[in-house]
Short mmCIF file of C-alpha atoms and ligand atoms in Angstrom, two decimals:
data_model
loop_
_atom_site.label_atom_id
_atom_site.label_comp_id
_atom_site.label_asym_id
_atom_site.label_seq_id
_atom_site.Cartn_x
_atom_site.Cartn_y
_atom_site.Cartn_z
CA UNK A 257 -32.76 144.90 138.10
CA UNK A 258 -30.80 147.92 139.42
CA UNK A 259 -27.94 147.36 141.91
CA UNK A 260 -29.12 149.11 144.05
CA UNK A 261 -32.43 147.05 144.88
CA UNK A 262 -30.10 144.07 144.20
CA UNK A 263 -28.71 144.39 148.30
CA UNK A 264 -31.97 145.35 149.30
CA UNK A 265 -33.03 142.32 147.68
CA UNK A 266 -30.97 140.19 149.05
CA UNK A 267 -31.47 141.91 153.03
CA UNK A 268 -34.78 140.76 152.53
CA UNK A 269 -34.21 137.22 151.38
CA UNK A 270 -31.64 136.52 153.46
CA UNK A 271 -33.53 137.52 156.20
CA UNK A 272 -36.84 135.06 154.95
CA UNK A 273 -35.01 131.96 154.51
CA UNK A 274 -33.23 132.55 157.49
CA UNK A 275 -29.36 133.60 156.20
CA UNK A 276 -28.44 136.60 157.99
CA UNK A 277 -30.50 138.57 161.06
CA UNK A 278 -29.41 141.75 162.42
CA UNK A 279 -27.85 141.35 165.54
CA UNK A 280 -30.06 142.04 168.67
CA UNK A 281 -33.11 143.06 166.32
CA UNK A 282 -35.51 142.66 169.46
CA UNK A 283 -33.51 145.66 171.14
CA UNK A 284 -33.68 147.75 167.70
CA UNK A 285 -30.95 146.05 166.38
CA UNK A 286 -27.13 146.91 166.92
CA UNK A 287 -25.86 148.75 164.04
CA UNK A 288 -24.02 147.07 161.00
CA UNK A 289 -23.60 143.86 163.20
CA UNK A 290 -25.23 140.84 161.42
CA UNK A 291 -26.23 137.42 163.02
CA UNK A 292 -25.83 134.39 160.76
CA UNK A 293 -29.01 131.77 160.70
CA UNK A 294 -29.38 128.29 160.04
CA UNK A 295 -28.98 128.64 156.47
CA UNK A 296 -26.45 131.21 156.81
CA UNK A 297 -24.02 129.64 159.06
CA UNK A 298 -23.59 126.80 156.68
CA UNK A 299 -22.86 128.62 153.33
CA UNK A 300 -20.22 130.46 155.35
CA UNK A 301 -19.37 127.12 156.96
CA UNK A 302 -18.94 125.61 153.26
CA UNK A 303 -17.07 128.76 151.84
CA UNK A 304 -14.29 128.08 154.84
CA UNK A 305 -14.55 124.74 154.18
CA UNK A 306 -13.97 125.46 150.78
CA UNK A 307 -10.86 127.27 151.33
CA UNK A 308 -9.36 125.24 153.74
CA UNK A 309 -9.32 121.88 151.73
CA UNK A 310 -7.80 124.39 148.78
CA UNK A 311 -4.83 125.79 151.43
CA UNK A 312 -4.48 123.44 154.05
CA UNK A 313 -5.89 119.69 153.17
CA UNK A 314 -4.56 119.47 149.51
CA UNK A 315 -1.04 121.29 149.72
CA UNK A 316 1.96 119.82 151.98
CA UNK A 317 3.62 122.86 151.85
CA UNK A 318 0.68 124.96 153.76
CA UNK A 319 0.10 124.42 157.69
CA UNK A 320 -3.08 125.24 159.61
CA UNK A 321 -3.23 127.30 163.01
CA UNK A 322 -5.75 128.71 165.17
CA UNK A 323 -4.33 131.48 166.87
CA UNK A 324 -5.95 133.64 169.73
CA UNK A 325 -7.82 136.55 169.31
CA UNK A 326 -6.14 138.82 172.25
CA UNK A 327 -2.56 138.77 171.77
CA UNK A 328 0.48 140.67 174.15
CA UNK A 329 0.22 144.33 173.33
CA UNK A 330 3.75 144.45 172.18
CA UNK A 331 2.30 142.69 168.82
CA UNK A 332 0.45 145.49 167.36
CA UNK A 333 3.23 148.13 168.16
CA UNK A 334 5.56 145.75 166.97
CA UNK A 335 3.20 145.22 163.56
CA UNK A 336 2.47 149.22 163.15
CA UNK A 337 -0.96 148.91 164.27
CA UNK A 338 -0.82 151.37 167.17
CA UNK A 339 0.97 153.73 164.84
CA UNK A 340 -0.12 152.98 161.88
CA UNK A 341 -3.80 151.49 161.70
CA UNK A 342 -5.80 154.52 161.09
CA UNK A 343 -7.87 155.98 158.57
CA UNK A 344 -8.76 159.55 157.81
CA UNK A 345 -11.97 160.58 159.40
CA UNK A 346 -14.15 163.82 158.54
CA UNK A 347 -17.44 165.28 160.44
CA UNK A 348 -20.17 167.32 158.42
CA UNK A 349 -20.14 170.20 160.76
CA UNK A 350 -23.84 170.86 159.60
CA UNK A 351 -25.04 167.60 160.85
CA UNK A 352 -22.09 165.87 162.70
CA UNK A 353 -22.44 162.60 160.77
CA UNK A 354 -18.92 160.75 160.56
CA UNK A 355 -17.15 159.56 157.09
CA UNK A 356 -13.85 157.84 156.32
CA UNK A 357 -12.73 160.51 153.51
CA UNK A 358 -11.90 157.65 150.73
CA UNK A 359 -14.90 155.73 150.78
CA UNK A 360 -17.01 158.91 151.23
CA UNK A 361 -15.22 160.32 147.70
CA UNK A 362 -15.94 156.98 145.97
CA UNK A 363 -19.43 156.80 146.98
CA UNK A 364 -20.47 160.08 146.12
CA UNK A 365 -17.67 160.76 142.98
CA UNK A 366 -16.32 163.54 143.96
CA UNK A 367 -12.95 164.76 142.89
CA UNK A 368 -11.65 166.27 146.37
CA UNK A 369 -13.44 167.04 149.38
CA UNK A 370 -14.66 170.59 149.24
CA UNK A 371 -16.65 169.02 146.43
CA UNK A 372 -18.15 166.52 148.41
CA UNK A 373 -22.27 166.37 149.00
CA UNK A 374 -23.17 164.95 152.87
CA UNK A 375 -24.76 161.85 151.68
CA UNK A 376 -26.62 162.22 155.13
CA UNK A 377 -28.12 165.63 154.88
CA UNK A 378 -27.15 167.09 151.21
CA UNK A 379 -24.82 170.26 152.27
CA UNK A 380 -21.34 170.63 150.06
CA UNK A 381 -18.20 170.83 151.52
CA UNK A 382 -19.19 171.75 154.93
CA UNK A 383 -16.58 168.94 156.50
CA UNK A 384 -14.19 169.66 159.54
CA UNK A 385 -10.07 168.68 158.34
CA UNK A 386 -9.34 164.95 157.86
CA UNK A 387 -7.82 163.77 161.17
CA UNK A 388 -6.44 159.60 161.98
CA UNK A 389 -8.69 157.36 163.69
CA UNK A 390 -7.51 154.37 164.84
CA UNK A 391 -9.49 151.29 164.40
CA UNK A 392 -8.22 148.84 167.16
CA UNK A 393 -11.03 147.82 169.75
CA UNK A 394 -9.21 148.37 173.43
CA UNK A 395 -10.17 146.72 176.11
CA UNK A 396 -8.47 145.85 179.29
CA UNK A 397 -6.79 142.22 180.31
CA UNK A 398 -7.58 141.46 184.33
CA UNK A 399 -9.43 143.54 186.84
CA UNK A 400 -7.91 146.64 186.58
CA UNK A 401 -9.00 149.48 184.03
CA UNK A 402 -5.45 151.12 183.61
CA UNK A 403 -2.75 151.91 180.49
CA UNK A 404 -1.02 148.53 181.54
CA UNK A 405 -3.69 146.61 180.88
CA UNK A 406 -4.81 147.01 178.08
CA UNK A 407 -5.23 144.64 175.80
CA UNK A 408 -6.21 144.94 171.73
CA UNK A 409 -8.95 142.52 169.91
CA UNK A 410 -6.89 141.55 166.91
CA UNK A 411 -7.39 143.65 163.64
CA UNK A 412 -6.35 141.15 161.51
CA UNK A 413 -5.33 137.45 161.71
CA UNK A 414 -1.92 137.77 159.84
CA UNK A 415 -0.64 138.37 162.98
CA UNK A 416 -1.35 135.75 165.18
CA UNK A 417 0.92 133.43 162.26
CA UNK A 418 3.59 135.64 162.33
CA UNK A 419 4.43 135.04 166.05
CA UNK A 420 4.22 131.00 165.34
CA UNK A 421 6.26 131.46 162.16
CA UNK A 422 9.49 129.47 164.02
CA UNK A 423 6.96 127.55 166.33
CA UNK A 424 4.74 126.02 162.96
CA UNK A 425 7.78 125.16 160.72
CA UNK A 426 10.47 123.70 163.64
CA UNK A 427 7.30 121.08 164.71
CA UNK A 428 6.29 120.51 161.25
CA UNK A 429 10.04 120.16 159.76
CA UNK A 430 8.48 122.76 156.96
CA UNK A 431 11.28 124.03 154.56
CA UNK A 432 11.07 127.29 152.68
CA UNK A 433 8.67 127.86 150.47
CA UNK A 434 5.76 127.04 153.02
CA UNK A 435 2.70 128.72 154.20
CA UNK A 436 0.56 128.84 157.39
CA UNK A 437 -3.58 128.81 156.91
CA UNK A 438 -5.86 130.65 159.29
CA UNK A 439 -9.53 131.61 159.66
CA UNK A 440 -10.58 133.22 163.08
CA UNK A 441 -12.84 136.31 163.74
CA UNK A 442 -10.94 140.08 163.54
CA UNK A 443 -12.75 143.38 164.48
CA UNK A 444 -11.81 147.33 163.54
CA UNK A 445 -13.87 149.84 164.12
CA UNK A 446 -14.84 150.95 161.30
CA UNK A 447 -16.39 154.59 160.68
CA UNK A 448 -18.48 154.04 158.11
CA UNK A 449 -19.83 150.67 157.88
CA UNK A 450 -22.25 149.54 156.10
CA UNK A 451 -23.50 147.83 153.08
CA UNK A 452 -25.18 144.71 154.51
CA UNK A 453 -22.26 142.65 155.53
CA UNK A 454 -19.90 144.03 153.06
CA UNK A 455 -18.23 146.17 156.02
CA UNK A 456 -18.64 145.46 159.50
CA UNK A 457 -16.78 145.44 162.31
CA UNK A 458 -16.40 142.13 163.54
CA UNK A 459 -15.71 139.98 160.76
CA UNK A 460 -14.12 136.63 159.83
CA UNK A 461 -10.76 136.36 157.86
CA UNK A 462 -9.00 133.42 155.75
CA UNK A 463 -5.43 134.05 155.70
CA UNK A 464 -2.56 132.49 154.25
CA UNK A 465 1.27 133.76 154.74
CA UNK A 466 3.32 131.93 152.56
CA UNK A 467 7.17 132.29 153.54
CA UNK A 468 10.00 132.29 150.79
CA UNK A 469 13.03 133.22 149.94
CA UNK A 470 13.81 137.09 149.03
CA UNK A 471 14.20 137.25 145.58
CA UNK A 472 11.53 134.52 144.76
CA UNK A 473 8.99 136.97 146.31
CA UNK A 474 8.18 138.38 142.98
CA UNK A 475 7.37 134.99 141.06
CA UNK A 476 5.28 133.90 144.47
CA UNK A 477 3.12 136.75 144.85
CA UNK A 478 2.25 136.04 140.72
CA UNK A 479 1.86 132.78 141.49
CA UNK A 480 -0.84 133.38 144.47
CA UNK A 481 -2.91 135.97 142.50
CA UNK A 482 -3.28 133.84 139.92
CA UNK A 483 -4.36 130.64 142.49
CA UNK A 484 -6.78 132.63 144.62
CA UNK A 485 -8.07 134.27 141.43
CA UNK A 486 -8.95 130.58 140.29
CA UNK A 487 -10.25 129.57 143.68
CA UNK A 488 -13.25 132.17 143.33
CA UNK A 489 -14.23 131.28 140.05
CA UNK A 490 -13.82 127.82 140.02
CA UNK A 491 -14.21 126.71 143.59
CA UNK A 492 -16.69 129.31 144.88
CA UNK A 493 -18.19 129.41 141.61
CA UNK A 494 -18.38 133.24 140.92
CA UNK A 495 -18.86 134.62 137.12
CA UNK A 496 -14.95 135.44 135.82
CA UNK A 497 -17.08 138.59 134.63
CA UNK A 498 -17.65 139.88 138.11
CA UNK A 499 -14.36 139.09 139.01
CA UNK A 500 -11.47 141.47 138.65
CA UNK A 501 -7.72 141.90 139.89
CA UNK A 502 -7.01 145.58 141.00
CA UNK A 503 -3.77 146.64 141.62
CA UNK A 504 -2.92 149.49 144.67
CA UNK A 505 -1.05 152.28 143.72
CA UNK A 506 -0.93 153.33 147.24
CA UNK A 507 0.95 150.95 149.48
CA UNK A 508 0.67 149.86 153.43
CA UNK A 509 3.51 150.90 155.45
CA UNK A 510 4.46 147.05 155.19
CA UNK A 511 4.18 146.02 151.72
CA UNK A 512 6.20 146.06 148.16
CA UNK A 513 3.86 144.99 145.80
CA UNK A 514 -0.53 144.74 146.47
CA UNK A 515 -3.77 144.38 145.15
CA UNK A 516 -7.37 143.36 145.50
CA UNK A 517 -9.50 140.53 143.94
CA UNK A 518 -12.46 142.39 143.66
CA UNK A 519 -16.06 141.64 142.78
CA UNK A 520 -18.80 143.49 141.05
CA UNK A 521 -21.73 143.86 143.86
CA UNK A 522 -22.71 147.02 142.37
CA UNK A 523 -24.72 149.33 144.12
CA UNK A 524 -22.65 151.93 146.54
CA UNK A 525 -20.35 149.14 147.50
CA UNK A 526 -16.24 150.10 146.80
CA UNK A 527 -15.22 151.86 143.05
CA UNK A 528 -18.69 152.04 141.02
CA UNK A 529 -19.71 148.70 142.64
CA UNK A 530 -16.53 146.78 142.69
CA UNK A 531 -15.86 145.68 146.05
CA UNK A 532 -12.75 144.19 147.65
CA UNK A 533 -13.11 140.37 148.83
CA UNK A 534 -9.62 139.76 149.07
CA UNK A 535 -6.14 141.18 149.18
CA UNK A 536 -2.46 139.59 147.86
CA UNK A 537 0.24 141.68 149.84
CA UNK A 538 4.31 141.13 149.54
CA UNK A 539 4.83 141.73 152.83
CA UNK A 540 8.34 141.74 152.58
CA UNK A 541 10.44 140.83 155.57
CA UNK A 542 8.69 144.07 157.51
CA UNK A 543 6.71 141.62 159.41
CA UNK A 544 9.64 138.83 161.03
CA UNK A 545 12.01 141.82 161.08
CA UNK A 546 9.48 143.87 163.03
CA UNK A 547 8.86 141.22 165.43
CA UNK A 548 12.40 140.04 165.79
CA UNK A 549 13.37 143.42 167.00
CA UNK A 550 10.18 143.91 169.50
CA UNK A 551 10.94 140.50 171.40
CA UNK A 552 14.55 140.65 170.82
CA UNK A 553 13.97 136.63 169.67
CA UNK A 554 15.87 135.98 166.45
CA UNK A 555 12.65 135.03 164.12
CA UNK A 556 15.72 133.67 161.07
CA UNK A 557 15.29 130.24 159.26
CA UNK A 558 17.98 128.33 158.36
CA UNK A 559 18.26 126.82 155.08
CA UNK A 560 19.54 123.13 156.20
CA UNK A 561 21.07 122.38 152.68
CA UNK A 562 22.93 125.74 152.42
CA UNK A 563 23.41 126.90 156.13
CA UNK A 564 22.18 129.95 154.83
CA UNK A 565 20.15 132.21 157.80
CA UNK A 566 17.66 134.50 156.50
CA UNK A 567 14.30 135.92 157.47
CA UNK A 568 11.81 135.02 154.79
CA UNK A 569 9.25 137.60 152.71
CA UNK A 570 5.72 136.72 153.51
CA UNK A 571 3.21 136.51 150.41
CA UNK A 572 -0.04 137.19 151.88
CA UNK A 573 -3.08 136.56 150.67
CA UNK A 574 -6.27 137.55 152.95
CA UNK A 575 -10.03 137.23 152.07
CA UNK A 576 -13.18 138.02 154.01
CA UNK A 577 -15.27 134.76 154.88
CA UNK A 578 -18.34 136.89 155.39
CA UNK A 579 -17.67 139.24 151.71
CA UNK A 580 -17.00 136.30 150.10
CA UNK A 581 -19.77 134.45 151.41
CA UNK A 582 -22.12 138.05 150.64
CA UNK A 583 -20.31 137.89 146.45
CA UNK A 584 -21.87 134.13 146.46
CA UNK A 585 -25.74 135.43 147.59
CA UNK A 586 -24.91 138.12 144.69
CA UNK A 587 -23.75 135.89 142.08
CA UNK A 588 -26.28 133.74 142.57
CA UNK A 589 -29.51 135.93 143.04
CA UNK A 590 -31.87 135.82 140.28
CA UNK A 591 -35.39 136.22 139.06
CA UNK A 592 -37.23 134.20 135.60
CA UNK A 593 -39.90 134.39 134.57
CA UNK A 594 -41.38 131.09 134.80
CA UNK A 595 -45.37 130.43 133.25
CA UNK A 596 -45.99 133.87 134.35
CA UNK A 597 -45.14 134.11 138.00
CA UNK A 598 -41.30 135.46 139.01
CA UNK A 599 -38.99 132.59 139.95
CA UNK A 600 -36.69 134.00 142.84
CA UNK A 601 -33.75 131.67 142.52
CA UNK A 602 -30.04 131.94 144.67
CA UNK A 603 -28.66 130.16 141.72
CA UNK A 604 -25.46 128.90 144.16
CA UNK A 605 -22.20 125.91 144.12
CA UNK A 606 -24.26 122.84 144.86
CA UNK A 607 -20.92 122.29 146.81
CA UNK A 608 -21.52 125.04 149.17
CA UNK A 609 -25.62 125.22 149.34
CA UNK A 610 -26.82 124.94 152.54
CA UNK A 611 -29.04 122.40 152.02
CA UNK A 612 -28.34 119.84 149.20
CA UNK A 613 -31.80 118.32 148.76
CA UNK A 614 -35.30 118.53 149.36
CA UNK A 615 -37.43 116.22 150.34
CA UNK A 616 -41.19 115.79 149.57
CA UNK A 617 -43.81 113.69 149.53
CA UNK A 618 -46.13 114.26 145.84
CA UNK A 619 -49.64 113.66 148.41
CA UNK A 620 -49.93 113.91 152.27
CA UNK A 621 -51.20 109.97 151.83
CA UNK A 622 -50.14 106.51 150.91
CA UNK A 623 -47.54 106.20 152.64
CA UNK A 624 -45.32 109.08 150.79
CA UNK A 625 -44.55 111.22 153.42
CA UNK A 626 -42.98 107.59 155.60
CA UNK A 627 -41.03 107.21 152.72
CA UNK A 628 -39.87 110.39 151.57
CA UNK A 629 -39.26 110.93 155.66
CA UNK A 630 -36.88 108.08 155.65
CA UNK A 631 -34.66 109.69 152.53
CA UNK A 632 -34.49 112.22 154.28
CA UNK A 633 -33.13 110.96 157.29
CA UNK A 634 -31.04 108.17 155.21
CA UNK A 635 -29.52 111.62 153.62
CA UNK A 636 -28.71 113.30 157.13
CA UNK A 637 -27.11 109.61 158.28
CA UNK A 638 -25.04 110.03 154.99
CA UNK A 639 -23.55 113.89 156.19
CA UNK A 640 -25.90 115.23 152.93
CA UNK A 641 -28.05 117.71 154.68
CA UNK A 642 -31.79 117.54 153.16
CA UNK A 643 -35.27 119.47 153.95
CA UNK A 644 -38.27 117.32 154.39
CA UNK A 645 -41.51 119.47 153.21
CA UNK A 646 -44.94 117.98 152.84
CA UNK A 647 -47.16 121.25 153.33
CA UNK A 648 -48.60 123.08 150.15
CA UNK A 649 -48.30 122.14 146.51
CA UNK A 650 -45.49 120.58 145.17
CA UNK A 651 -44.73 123.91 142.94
CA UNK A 652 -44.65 125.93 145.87
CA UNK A 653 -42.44 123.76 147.54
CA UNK A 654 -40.09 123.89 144.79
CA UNK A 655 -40.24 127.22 144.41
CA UNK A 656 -39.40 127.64 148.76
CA UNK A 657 -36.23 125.66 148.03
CA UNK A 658 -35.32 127.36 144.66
CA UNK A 659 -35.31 130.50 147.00
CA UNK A 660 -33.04 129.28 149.51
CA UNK A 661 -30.35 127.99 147.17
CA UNK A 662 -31.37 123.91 147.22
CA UNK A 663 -29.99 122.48 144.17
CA UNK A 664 -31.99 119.11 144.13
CA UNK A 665 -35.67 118.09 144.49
CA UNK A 666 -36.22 114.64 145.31
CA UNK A 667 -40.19 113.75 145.38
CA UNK A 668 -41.69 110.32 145.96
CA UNK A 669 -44.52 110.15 144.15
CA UNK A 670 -47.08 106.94 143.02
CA UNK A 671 -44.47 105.09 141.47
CA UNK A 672 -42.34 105.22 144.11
CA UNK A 673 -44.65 102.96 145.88
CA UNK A 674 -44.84 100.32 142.92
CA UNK A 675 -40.89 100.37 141.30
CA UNK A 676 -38.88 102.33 144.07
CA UNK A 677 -38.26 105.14 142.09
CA UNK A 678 -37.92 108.63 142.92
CA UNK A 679 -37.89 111.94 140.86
CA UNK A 680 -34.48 114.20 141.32
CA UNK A 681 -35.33 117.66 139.86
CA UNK A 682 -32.37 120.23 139.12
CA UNK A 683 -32.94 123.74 140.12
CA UNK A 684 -31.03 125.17 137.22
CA UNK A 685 -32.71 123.99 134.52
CA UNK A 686 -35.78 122.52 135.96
CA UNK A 687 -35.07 119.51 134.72
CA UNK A 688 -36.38 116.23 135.91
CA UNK A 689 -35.80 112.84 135.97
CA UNK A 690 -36.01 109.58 137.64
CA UNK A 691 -33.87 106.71 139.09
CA UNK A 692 -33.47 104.31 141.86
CA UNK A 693 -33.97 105.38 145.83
CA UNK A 694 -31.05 103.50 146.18
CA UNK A 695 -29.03 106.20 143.90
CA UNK A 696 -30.09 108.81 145.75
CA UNK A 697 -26.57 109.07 147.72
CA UNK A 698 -24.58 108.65 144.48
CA UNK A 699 -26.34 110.74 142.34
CA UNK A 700 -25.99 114.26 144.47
CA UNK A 701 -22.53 113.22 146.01
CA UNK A 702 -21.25 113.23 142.24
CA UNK A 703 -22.80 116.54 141.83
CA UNK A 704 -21.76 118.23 145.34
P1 ATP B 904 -11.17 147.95 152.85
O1 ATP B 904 -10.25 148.75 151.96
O2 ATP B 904 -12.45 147.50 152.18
O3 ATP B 904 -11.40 148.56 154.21
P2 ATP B 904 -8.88 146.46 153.60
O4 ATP B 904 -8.00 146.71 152.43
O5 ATP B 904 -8.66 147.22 154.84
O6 ATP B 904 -10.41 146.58 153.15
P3 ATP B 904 -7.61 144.01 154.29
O7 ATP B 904 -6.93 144.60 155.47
O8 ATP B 904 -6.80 143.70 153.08
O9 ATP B 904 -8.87 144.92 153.90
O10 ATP B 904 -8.40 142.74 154.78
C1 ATP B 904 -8.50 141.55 154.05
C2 ATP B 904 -9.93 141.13 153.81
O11 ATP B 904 -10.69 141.16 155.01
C3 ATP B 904 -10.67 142.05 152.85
O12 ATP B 904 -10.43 141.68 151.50
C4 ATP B 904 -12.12 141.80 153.23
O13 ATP B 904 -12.62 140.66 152.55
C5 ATP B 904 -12.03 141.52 154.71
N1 ATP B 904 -12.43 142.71 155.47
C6 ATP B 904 -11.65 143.76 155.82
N2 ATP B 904 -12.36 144.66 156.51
C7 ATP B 904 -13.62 144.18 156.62
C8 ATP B 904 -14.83 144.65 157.24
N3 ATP B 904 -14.86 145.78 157.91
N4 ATP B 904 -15.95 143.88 157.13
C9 ATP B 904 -15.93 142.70 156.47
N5 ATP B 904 -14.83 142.20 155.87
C10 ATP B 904 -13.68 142.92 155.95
#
C-alpha cells in the first residue's frame, strides 16, 4: 500500500467507525480542525491514560497539575513567546497561497527556495521574502477590546508548570530530582496545517518537566530519551522500526541539548514521512531564570541537606496526545487477505482499544441474544467496555469489530445454552477458543 493512500485510508476509516469527524462538517467543515467520536475519544482517552500511570501514578518523584489555559500576559514575554514564537512564512505571489518555508522545503525536496515548486498551483520560485509570523492566538480578557487586555491561549503547556514550580514541590515536600506531569489542550496558529490530525491548531499536549541539579542535566536528559523511547514501543505498542530518535541541530532560543522521537507515517508528513510525536528539550535554567526576573519572585530551591540555593535545569519531554494517538491508527492499520475477501484490521494495544470485546449472539433465537446481552452488560458493570451486535452474520460482525480495533470476540452460541460456555476469538490471529462465562472478566483483564 503506498503512504500516501495509507492517511487517506485511515480519514476514511476513522471517519466510518466513528474516530475522528471534521469539525463543523454540516457548515462545510472548519479547516484542519478535527472532532473526536465515540471511538475516538477513548483511544485518546487510553493513550493519556497510558501516559499518566507511566509519569504520574507509578513514579514518586513526578507530580500531576492541571494548569489553566489563559495565563497573565507577562508569561509568554517572560517565556520568549511574544518575541520569539514565530516561524518563517512565504506567499506564492502567483496564487497567494501561504507556506511555513521549512515544511514547504521538506515536502517538496527542494534544496533552497528559489527552487521550490507551489505545491498549490505548480509555478517555481515565484515566493515573496520569508517574513516571522507569530503563532499565539490573541484574544482579549474582560469587556474591553484594547492592548491591555489582551490575553494569549497558551502555546504550549510547559508553561503553566513552570509558574507552579515552587507552588508543586513546597506542598508536596518534593526534593530535587522531581518532575511535574501535565496534559491540557494548547493552540498555535499554524500556517500550514494539515495532514489529518498530524498538525492542527488546537491540540492536546503531555508534558513532563523534570527539575535537577545543573550538572546532572546531561545524564537526565539521556535518561528521559531513553524512557519515553520505551514508553512508545512498549506501552503504546508502536513497531521499534517506525520509531526513531532525531537529534536537532538547530536549537530553540531556550534549550542546550534537543531532539524528536519521531515516527514513520509516511506520506508528506515531516522528513520523507518521519513525523515528530514528541520532543526531549534541556531547557536549561532559561525557563525559572526567565520567570524569576519577569515577576521579580525568587523561583530558587533550596537543597535542605546542603543549604545550597539554586535554580534547577528543566528536562522536558513533550508529546502530542492527538499525533500519538494518529502513529497508533498507523501502526495498526492493515489489510489480509482472508478466504478471498480483504480483512481491514486496526491491529491496536488491547490496552488502549476502544472497545475491548464484542458481544454476539451465534442466532437471533433461543435465548442467545438474553444471554450474550447480559455479558455484555456484566462487562460494562466490570469498567470493560464491550459492543453487543446481533444483526448480520457472525463473519460480518467480526469483520465490523476487526475494523474498529476490538481485540476480542465473545459469541454465545448452542452450547452456551447446555455447558455455559462461550467462544473468545482473538483478532490477531483469528484464533478461537472456549471457556467458562464465568472467565470472561479474567480472561480479557489478563490480556488488557
Ligand atoms: P513541529 O516542528 O512539528 O511544528 P514542534 O517542534 O513545534 O513541532 P513542540 O513544540 O516540541 O513541537 O511540541 C511538542 C509536541 O506537541 C510535538 O511533538 C507534537 O506531538 C505536538 N504538537 C506540536 N504542534 C502540533 C500541532 N500543530 N498539531 C498537533 N500536535 C502538535
Amino acid at each position: 500500500m503506498a503512504d500516501n493512500d495509507l492517511m487517506d485510508k485511515l480519514v476514511s476509516l476513522a471517519k466510518r467507525r466513528g474516530y475522528v469527524f471534521q469539525s463543523s462538517e454540516i457548515y462545510g467543515g472548519a479547516g484542519s480542525v478535527w472532532d473526536y467520536g465515540p471511538l475516538g475519544v477513548e483511544l485518546k482517552r487510553n493513550v493519556k491514560e497510558a501516559w499518566w500511570r507511566a509519569m504520574v501514578h507509578t513514579r514518586d518523584d513526578i507530580e500531576g497539575l492541571d494548569a489553566a489555559i489563559l495565563m497573565h500576559p507577562r508569561v509568554w514575554e517572560a517565556s520568549g513567546h511574544v518575541a520569539e514564537f514565530t516561524d518563517p512564512l512565504v506567499e506564492c505571489r502567483n496564487c497567494h497561497r501561504r507556506y511555513r518555508v521549512d515544511i514547504l522545503l521538506a515536502e517538496t525536496g527542494a534544496a533552497d527556495l528559489p527552487e521550490a515548486r507551489c505545491p498549490s498551483c505548480g509555478r517555481t520560485g515565484e515566493w515573496t521574502e520569508p517574513r516571522q509570523f507569530n503563532l499565539m492566538f490573541k484574544t482579549f480578557m474582560g469587556p474591553v477590546e484594547d492592548e491591555a487586555s489582551v490575553v494569549y491561549l497558551r502555546p504550549e503547556t510547559a508553561q503553566g508548570i513552570y509558574v507552579n514550580f515552587l507552588n508543586v514541590q513546597t506542598t508536596m515536600r518534593q526534593r530535587v530530582p522531581f518532575g511535574i506531569a501535565q496534559v491540557g489542550k494548547a493552540f498555535r496558529n499554524e500556517i500550514t496545517p494539515g495532514n489529518f490530525t498530524f498538525r492542527t491548531r488546537e491540540f492536546e499536549q503531555m508534558e513532563m518537566q523534570f527539575f535537577v541539579e545543573p550538572g546532572t542535566d546531561e545524564e537526565w536528559f539521556e535518561r528521559w530519551r531513553e524512557a519515553r523511547l520505551a514508553w512508545m514501543r512498549d506501552e503504546i505498542g508502536l513497531s521499534p522500526e517506525r520509531l526513531r530518535y532525531h537529534p536537532h541541530e538547530k536549537l530553540a532560543h531556550y534549550a542546550s541539548a534537543a531532539g524528536d522521537i519521531e515516527f514513520f507515517f509516511g506520506g508528506t508528513i515531516g522528513d520523507a514521512g518521519w513525523g515528530e510525536i514528541e520532543g526531549i528539550h534541556n531547557r536549561t535554567d532559561f525557563d525559572l531564570r526567565r520567570h524569576q526576573e519577569y515577576s521579580g519572585k525568587r523561583l530558587e530551591y533550596i537543597d535542605p541537606a546542603t543549604q545550597k540555593r539554586y535554580l534547577p535545569f528543566i528536562i522536558e519531554t513533550s508529546a502530542g496526545a492527538d499525533r500519538v494517538t494518529l502513529a497508533v491508527l498507523a501502526n495498526g492499520y492493515r489489510e489480509e487477505e482472508v478466504e478471498g475477501e480483504t480483512r481491514v484490521v486496526l491491529g491496536i494495544h488491547p490496552r488502549l482499544a476502544p472497545v475491548k470485546a464484542g458481544v454476539f449472539p451465534l442466532v437471533k433465537k433461543d435465548g442467545m441474544p438474553e444471554r450474550a446481552d447480559a455479558i455484555h452488560r456484566a462487562l460494562g458493570r466490570q469498567g470493560i467496555p464491550s459492543f453487543y451486535d446481533e444483526s448480520g452474520a457472525i463473519g460480518r460482525r467480526y469483520r465490523r469489530q476487526d475494523e474498529a480495533g476490538t481485540p476480542f470476540g465473545i459469541t454465545v452460541d448452542g452450547q452456551t445454552l447446555e455447558d455455559g460456555t462461550v467462544t473468545v476469538r482473538d483478532r490477531d490471529p483469528m484464533q478461537q477458543q472456549r471457556i467458562a462465562e464465568d472467565q470472561i472478566v479474567g480472561y480479557l483483564r489478563e490480556r488488557l
